[in-house]
Short mmCIF file of C-alpha atoms in Angstrom, two decimals:
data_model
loop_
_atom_site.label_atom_id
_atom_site.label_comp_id
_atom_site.label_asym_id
_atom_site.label_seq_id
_atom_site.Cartn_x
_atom_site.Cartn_y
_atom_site.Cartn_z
CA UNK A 1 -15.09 16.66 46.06
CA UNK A 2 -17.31 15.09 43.08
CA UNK A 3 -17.19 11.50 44.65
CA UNK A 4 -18.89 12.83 47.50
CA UNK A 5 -21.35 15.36 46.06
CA UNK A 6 -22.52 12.43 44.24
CA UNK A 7 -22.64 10.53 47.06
CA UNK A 8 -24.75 12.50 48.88
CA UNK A 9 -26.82 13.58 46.32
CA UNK A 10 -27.72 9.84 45.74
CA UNK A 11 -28.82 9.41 49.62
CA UNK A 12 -30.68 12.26 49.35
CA UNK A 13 -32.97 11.35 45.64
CA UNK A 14 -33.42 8.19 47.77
CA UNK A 15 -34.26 8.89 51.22
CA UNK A 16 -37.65 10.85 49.10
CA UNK A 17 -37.76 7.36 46.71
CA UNK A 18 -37.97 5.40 50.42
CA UNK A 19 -40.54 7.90 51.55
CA UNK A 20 -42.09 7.25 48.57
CA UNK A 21 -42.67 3.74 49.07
CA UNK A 22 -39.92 2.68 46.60
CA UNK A 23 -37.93 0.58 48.87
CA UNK A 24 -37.96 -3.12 49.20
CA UNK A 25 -38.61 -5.14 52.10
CA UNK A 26 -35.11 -4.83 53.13
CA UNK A 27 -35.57 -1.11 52.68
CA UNK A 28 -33.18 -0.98 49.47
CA UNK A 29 -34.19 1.01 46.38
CA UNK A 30 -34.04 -0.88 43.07
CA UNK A 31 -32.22 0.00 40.98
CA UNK A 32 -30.11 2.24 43.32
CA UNK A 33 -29.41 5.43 42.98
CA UNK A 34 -26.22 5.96 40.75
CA UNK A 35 -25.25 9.21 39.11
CA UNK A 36 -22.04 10.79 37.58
CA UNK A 37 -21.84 14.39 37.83
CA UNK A 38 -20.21 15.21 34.44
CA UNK A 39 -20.62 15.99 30.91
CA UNK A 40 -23.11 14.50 28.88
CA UNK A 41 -22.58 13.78 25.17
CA UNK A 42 -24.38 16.07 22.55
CA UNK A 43 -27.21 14.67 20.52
CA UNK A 44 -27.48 15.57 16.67
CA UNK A 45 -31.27 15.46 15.89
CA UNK A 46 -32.41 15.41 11.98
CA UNK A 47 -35.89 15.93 10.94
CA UNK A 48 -37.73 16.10 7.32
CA UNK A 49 -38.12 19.52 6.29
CA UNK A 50 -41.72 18.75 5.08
CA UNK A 51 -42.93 17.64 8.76
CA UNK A 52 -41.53 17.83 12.07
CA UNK A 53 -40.52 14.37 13.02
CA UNK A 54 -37.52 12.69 14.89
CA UNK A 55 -36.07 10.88 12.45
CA UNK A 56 -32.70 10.01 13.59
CA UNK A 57 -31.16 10.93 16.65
CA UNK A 58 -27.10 10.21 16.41
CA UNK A 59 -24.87 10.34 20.00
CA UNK A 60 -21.93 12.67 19.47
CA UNK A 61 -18.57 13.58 21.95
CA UNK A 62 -19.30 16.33 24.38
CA UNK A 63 -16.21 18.29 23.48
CA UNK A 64 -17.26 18.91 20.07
CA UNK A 65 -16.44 22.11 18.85
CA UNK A 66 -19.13 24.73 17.64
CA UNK A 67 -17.40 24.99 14.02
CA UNK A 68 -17.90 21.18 13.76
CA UNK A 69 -21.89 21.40 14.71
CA UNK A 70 -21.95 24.18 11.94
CA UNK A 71 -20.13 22.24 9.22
CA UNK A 72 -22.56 18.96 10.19
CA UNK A 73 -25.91 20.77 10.66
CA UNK A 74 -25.14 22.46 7.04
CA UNK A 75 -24.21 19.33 5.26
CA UNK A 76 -26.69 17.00 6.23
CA UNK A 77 -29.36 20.16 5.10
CA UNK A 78 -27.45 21.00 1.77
CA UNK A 79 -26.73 16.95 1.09
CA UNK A 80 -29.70 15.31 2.25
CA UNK A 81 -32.33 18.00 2.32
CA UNK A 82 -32.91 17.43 6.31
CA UNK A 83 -33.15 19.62 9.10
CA UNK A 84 -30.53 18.79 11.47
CA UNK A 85 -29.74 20.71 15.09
CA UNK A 86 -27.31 19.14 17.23
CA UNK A 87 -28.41 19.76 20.80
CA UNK A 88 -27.00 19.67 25.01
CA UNK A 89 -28.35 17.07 26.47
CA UNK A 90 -30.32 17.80 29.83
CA UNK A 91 -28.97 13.64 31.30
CA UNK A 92 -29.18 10.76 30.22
CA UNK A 93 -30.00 7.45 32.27
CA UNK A 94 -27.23 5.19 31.04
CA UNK A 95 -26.20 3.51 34.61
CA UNK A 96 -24.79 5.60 36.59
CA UNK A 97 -26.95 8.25 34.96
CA UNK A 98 -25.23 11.28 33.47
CA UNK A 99 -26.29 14.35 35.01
CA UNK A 100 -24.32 18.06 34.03
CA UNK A 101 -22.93 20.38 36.39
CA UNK A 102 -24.50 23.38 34.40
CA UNK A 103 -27.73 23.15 36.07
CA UNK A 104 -28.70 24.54 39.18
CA UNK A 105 -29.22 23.11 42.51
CA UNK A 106 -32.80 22.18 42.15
CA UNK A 107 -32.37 21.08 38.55
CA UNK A 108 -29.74 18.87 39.26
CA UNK A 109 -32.21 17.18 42.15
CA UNK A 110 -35.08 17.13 39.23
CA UNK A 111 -32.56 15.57 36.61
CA UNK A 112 -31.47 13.15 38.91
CA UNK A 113 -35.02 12.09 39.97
CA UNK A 114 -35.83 12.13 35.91
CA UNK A 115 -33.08 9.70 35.25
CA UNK A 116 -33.34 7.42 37.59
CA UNK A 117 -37.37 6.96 36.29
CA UNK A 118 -36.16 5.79 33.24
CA UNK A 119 -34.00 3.33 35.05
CA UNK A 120 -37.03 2.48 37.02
CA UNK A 121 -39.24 1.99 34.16
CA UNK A 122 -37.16 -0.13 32.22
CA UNK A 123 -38.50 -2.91 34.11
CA UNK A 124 -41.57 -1.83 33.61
CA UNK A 125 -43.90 -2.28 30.36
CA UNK A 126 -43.84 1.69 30.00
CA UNK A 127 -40.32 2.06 29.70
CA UNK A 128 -40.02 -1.31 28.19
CA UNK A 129 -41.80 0.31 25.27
CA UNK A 130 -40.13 3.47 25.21
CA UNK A 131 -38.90 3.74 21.48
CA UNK A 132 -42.43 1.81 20.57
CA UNK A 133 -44.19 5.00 18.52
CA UNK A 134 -43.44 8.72 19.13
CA UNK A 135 -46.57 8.94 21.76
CA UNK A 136 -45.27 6.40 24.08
CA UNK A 137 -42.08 8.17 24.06
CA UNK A 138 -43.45 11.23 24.77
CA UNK A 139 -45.43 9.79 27.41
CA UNK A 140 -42.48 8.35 28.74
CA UNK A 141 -40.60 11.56 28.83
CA UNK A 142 -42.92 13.86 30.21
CA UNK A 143 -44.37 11.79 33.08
CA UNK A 144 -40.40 11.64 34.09
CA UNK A 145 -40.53 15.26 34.04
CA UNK A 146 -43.57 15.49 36.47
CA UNK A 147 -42.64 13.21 39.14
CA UNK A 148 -38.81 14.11 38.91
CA UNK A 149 -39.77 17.80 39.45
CA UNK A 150 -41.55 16.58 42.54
CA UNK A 151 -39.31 14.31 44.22
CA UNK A 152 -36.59 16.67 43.03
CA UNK A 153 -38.90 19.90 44.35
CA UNK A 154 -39.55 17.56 47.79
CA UNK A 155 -35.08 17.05 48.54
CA UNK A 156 -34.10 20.81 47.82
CA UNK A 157 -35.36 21.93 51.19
CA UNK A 158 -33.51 19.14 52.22
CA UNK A 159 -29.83 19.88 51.29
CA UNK A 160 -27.86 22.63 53.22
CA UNK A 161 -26.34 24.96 50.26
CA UNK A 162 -22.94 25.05 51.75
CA UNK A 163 -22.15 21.98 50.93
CA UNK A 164 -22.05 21.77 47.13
CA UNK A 165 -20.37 23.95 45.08
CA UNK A 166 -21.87 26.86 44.10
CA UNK A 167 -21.69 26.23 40.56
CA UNK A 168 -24.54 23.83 41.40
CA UNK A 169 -26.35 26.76 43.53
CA UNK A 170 -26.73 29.14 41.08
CA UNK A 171 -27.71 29.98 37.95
CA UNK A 172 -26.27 32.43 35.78
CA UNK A 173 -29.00 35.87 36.02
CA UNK A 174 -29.73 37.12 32.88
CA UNK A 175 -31.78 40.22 31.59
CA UNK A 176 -34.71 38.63 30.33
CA UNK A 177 -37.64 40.93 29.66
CA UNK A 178 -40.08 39.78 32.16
CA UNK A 179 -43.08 41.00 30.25
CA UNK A 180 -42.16 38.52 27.12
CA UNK A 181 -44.27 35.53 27.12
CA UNK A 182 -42.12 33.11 25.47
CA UNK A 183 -44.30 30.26 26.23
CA UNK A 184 -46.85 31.17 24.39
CA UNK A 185 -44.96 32.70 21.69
CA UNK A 186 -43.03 29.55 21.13
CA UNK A 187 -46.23 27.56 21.22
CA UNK A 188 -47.87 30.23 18.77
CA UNK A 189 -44.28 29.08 16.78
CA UNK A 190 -45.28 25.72 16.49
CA UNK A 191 -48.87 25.57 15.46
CA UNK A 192 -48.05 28.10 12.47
CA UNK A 193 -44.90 26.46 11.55
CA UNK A 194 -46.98 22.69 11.40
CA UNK A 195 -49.93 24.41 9.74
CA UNK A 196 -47.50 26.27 6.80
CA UNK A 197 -45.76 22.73 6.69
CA UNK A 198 -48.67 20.70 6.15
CA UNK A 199 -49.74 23.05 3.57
CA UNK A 200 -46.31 22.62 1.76
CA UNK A 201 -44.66 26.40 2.60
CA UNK A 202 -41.37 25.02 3.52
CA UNK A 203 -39.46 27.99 2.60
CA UNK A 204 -42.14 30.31 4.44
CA UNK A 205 -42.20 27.95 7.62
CA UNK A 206 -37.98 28.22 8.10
CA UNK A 207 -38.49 32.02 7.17
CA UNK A 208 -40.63 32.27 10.23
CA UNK A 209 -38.47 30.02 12.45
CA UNK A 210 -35.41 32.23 12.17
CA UNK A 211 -37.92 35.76 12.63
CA UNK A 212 -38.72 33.90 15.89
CA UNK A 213 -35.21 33.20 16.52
CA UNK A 214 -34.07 36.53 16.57
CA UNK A 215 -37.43 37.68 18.32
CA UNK A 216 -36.53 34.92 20.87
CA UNK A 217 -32.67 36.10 20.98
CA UNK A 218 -33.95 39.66 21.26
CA UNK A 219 -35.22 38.80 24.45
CA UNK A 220 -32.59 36.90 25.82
CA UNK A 221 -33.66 33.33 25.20
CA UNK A 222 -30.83 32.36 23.36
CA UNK A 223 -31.97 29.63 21.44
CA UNK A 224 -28.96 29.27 18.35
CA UNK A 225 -31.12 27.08 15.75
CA UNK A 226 -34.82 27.09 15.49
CA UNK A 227 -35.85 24.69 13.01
CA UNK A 228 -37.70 21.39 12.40
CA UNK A 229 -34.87 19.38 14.27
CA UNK A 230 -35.49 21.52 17.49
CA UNK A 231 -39.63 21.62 17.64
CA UNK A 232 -38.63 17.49 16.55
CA UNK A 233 -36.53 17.37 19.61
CA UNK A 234 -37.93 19.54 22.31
CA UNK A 235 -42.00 18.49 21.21
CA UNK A 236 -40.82 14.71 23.09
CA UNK A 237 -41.72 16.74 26.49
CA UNK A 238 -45.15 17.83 26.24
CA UNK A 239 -44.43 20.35 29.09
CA UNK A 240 -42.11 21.77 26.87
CA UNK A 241 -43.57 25.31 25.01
CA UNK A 242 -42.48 23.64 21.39
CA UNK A 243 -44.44 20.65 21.76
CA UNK A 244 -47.61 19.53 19.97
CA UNK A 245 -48.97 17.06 22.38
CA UNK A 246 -51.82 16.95 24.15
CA UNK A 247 -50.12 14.31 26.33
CA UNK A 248 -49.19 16.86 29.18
CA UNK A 249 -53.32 17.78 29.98
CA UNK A 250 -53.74 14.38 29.71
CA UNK A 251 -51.10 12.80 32.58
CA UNK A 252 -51.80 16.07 34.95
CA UNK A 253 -55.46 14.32 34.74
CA UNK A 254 -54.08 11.30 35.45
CA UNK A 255 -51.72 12.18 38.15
CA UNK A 256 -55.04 13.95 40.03
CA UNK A 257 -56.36 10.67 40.39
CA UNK A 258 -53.14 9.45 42.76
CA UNK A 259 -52.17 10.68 46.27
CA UNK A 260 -49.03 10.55 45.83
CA UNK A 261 -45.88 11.09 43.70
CA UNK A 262 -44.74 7.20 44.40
CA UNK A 263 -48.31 6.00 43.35
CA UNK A 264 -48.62 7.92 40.08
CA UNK A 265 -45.25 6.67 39.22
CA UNK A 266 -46.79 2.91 40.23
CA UNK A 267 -49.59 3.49 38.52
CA UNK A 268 -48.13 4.51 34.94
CA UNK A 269 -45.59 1.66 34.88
CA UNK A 270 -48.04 -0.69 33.83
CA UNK A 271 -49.03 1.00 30.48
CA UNK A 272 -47.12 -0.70 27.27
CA UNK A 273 -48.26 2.31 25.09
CA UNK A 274 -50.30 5.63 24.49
CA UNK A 275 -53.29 3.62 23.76
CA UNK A 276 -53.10 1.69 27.29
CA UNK A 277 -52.33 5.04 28.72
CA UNK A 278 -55.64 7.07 26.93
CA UNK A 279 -57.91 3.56 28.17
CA UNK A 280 -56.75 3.93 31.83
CA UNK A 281 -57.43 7.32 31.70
CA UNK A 282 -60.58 7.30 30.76
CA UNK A 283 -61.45 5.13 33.16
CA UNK A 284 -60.56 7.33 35.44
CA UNK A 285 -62.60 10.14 34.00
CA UNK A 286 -65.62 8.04 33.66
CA UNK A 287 -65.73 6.92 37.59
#
C-alpha cells in the first residue's frame, strides 16, 4: 500500500505547488515531488554547556536502541564536558525526502510541503546558504515551516480519509491539562536558562532544566532530556516555544507583504543570508 500512499500524496503536495504557480511552462514542478514514507534516522545534537549553541550535529541509525542514546548522551557529557541529546527527526529532504509515519494526516501534508522547500531552495541563494551562520539557518527553517503548514493546511481538505491508513489519521489522544501553557512556560525556560548561562550558573541553569522537565512531564509533554542540546536544537525554528529568535515576528511581517503562499516562497529565495533578509524587510516596512 506505501507505493501508492506515496504516490498520491505526491500528486496531491503538487496539484497546491501548480496552484501555486510552481509549475513550469510545461506544467511540471521542479524538482518533483518525491517522498518515502519511512523512518528517518535520529540526530545526536551536542552543545557547550556554557551557551546554547549547535555545535555538532552527528546522523545516527533509526533503530538505535534507548540504552545506546543513554550510554552516548552520558559520555560525551562526562568525557567532553558537552551537552548532548540525541533527537527524532521530524524529515529530512534528502531526495526522495524522508517523511515518518508517526505523524498525523495533516502533519504528514505539512512535512511533506517542508521538505520539498528545502529541495526547492537549494537552487536558490537562501537555501544555497543554508549552513552559512546560525540566522540564515534559522531563517531557512522556519520560513519552511510557514509555507509548508499552508500548502500542507490548503491539501488536507483535499484527501478523502479512507484512503490512507489510519495510522496517518490519527494521533494518539493524550491527557494533557488544557489549562497548562507550555508555550510560554518553555519560552519563560529559555530566557532564564540563557540569562543564568551568560552569567556563568551552569550548575543552576541544568538544575532548572530538569525542574522544568518534570513540570513539563507532569503535564504530559513528555519531553525525556531538557538541556542545552535540546533549546540548541529546537531554537533552529523560531516558531518553536524553545527558541530565542526574533526571526519568526520578523518573516510573519514579511509574509504580510505577499498575496500568496507561492509568492512569499518566491520572494524569500533570493536572500543569501539574515542580513539580505532584515534589508528586504525593511524595505518593506518603510514603503
Amino acid at each position: 500500500f506505501r507505493p501508492q500512499g506515496e504516490e498520491f500524496l505526491e500528486g496531491l503536495i503538487s496539484s497546491i505547488l501548480k496552484k501555486e504557480g510552481f509549475q513550469s511552462h510545461m506544467g511540471l514542478i521542479w524538482p518533483p515531488v518525491d517522498v518515502s514514507l519511512t523512518t528517518p534516522p535520529k540526530a545526536l545534537v551536542i552543545s557547550p554547556r556554557d551557551v546554547i549553541e549547535r555545535q555538532t550535529t552527528v546522523t545516527l541509525r533509526p533503530n538505535i536502541t534507548s540504552a545506546e542514546i543513554e550510554s552516548l548522551e552520558q559520555e560525551i557529557q562526562l568525557n567532553q564536558n558537552l551537552s548532548a541529546l540525541v533527537v527524532e527527526i521530524g524529515g529530512i529532504a534528502t531526495y526522495p525526502s524522508i517523511v515518518p509515519l508517526r505523524s498525523g494526516l495533516p502533519r504528514v501534508l505539512e512535512i511533506m510541503a517542508h521538505e520539498w522547500l528545502h529541495q526547492f531552495w537549494f537552487f536558490k541563494p537562501l537555501g544555497q546558504n543554508y549552513w552559512r551562520d546560525d540566522n540564515t539557518m534559522i531563517l531557512n527553517e522556519t520560513a519552511a515551516a510557514m509555507a509548508g503548514g499552508e500548502i500542507g493546511e490548503q491539501a488536507y481538505p483535499k484527501i478523502p480519509p479512507e484512503m490512507l491508513p489510519d495510522a496517518l489519521v490519527t494521533l494518539s489522544a493524550t491527557n494533557r491539562n488544557h489549562e497548562f501553557d507550555f508555550r510560554s512556560t518553555m519560552k519563560e525556560t529559555r530566557f532564564e536558562v540563557d540569562n543564568l548561562l551568560r552569567e556563568g550558573e551552569i550548575s543552576k541553569a541544568e538544575h532548572l532544566m530538569e525542574q522544568r522537565r518534570i513540570l513539563f512531564l507532569e503535564n504530559e509533554y513528555l519531553i525525556r532530556k531538557l538541556n542545552q542540546a535540546y533549546f540548541a536544537f529546537h531554537g533552529t525554528y523560531a516558531d518553536n516555544p524553545a527558541s530565542a529568535s526574533p526571526i519568526l515576528e520578523e518573516l510573519q511581517r514579511f509574509r504580510q507583504a505577499s498575496d500568496s503562499t507561492g509568492e512569499f516562497v518566491r520572494n524569500i529565495s533570493d536572500f543569501s543570508s539574515y542580513e539580505d533578509f532584515k534589508k528586504g524587510l525593511s524595505h518593506i516596512v518603510d514603503e
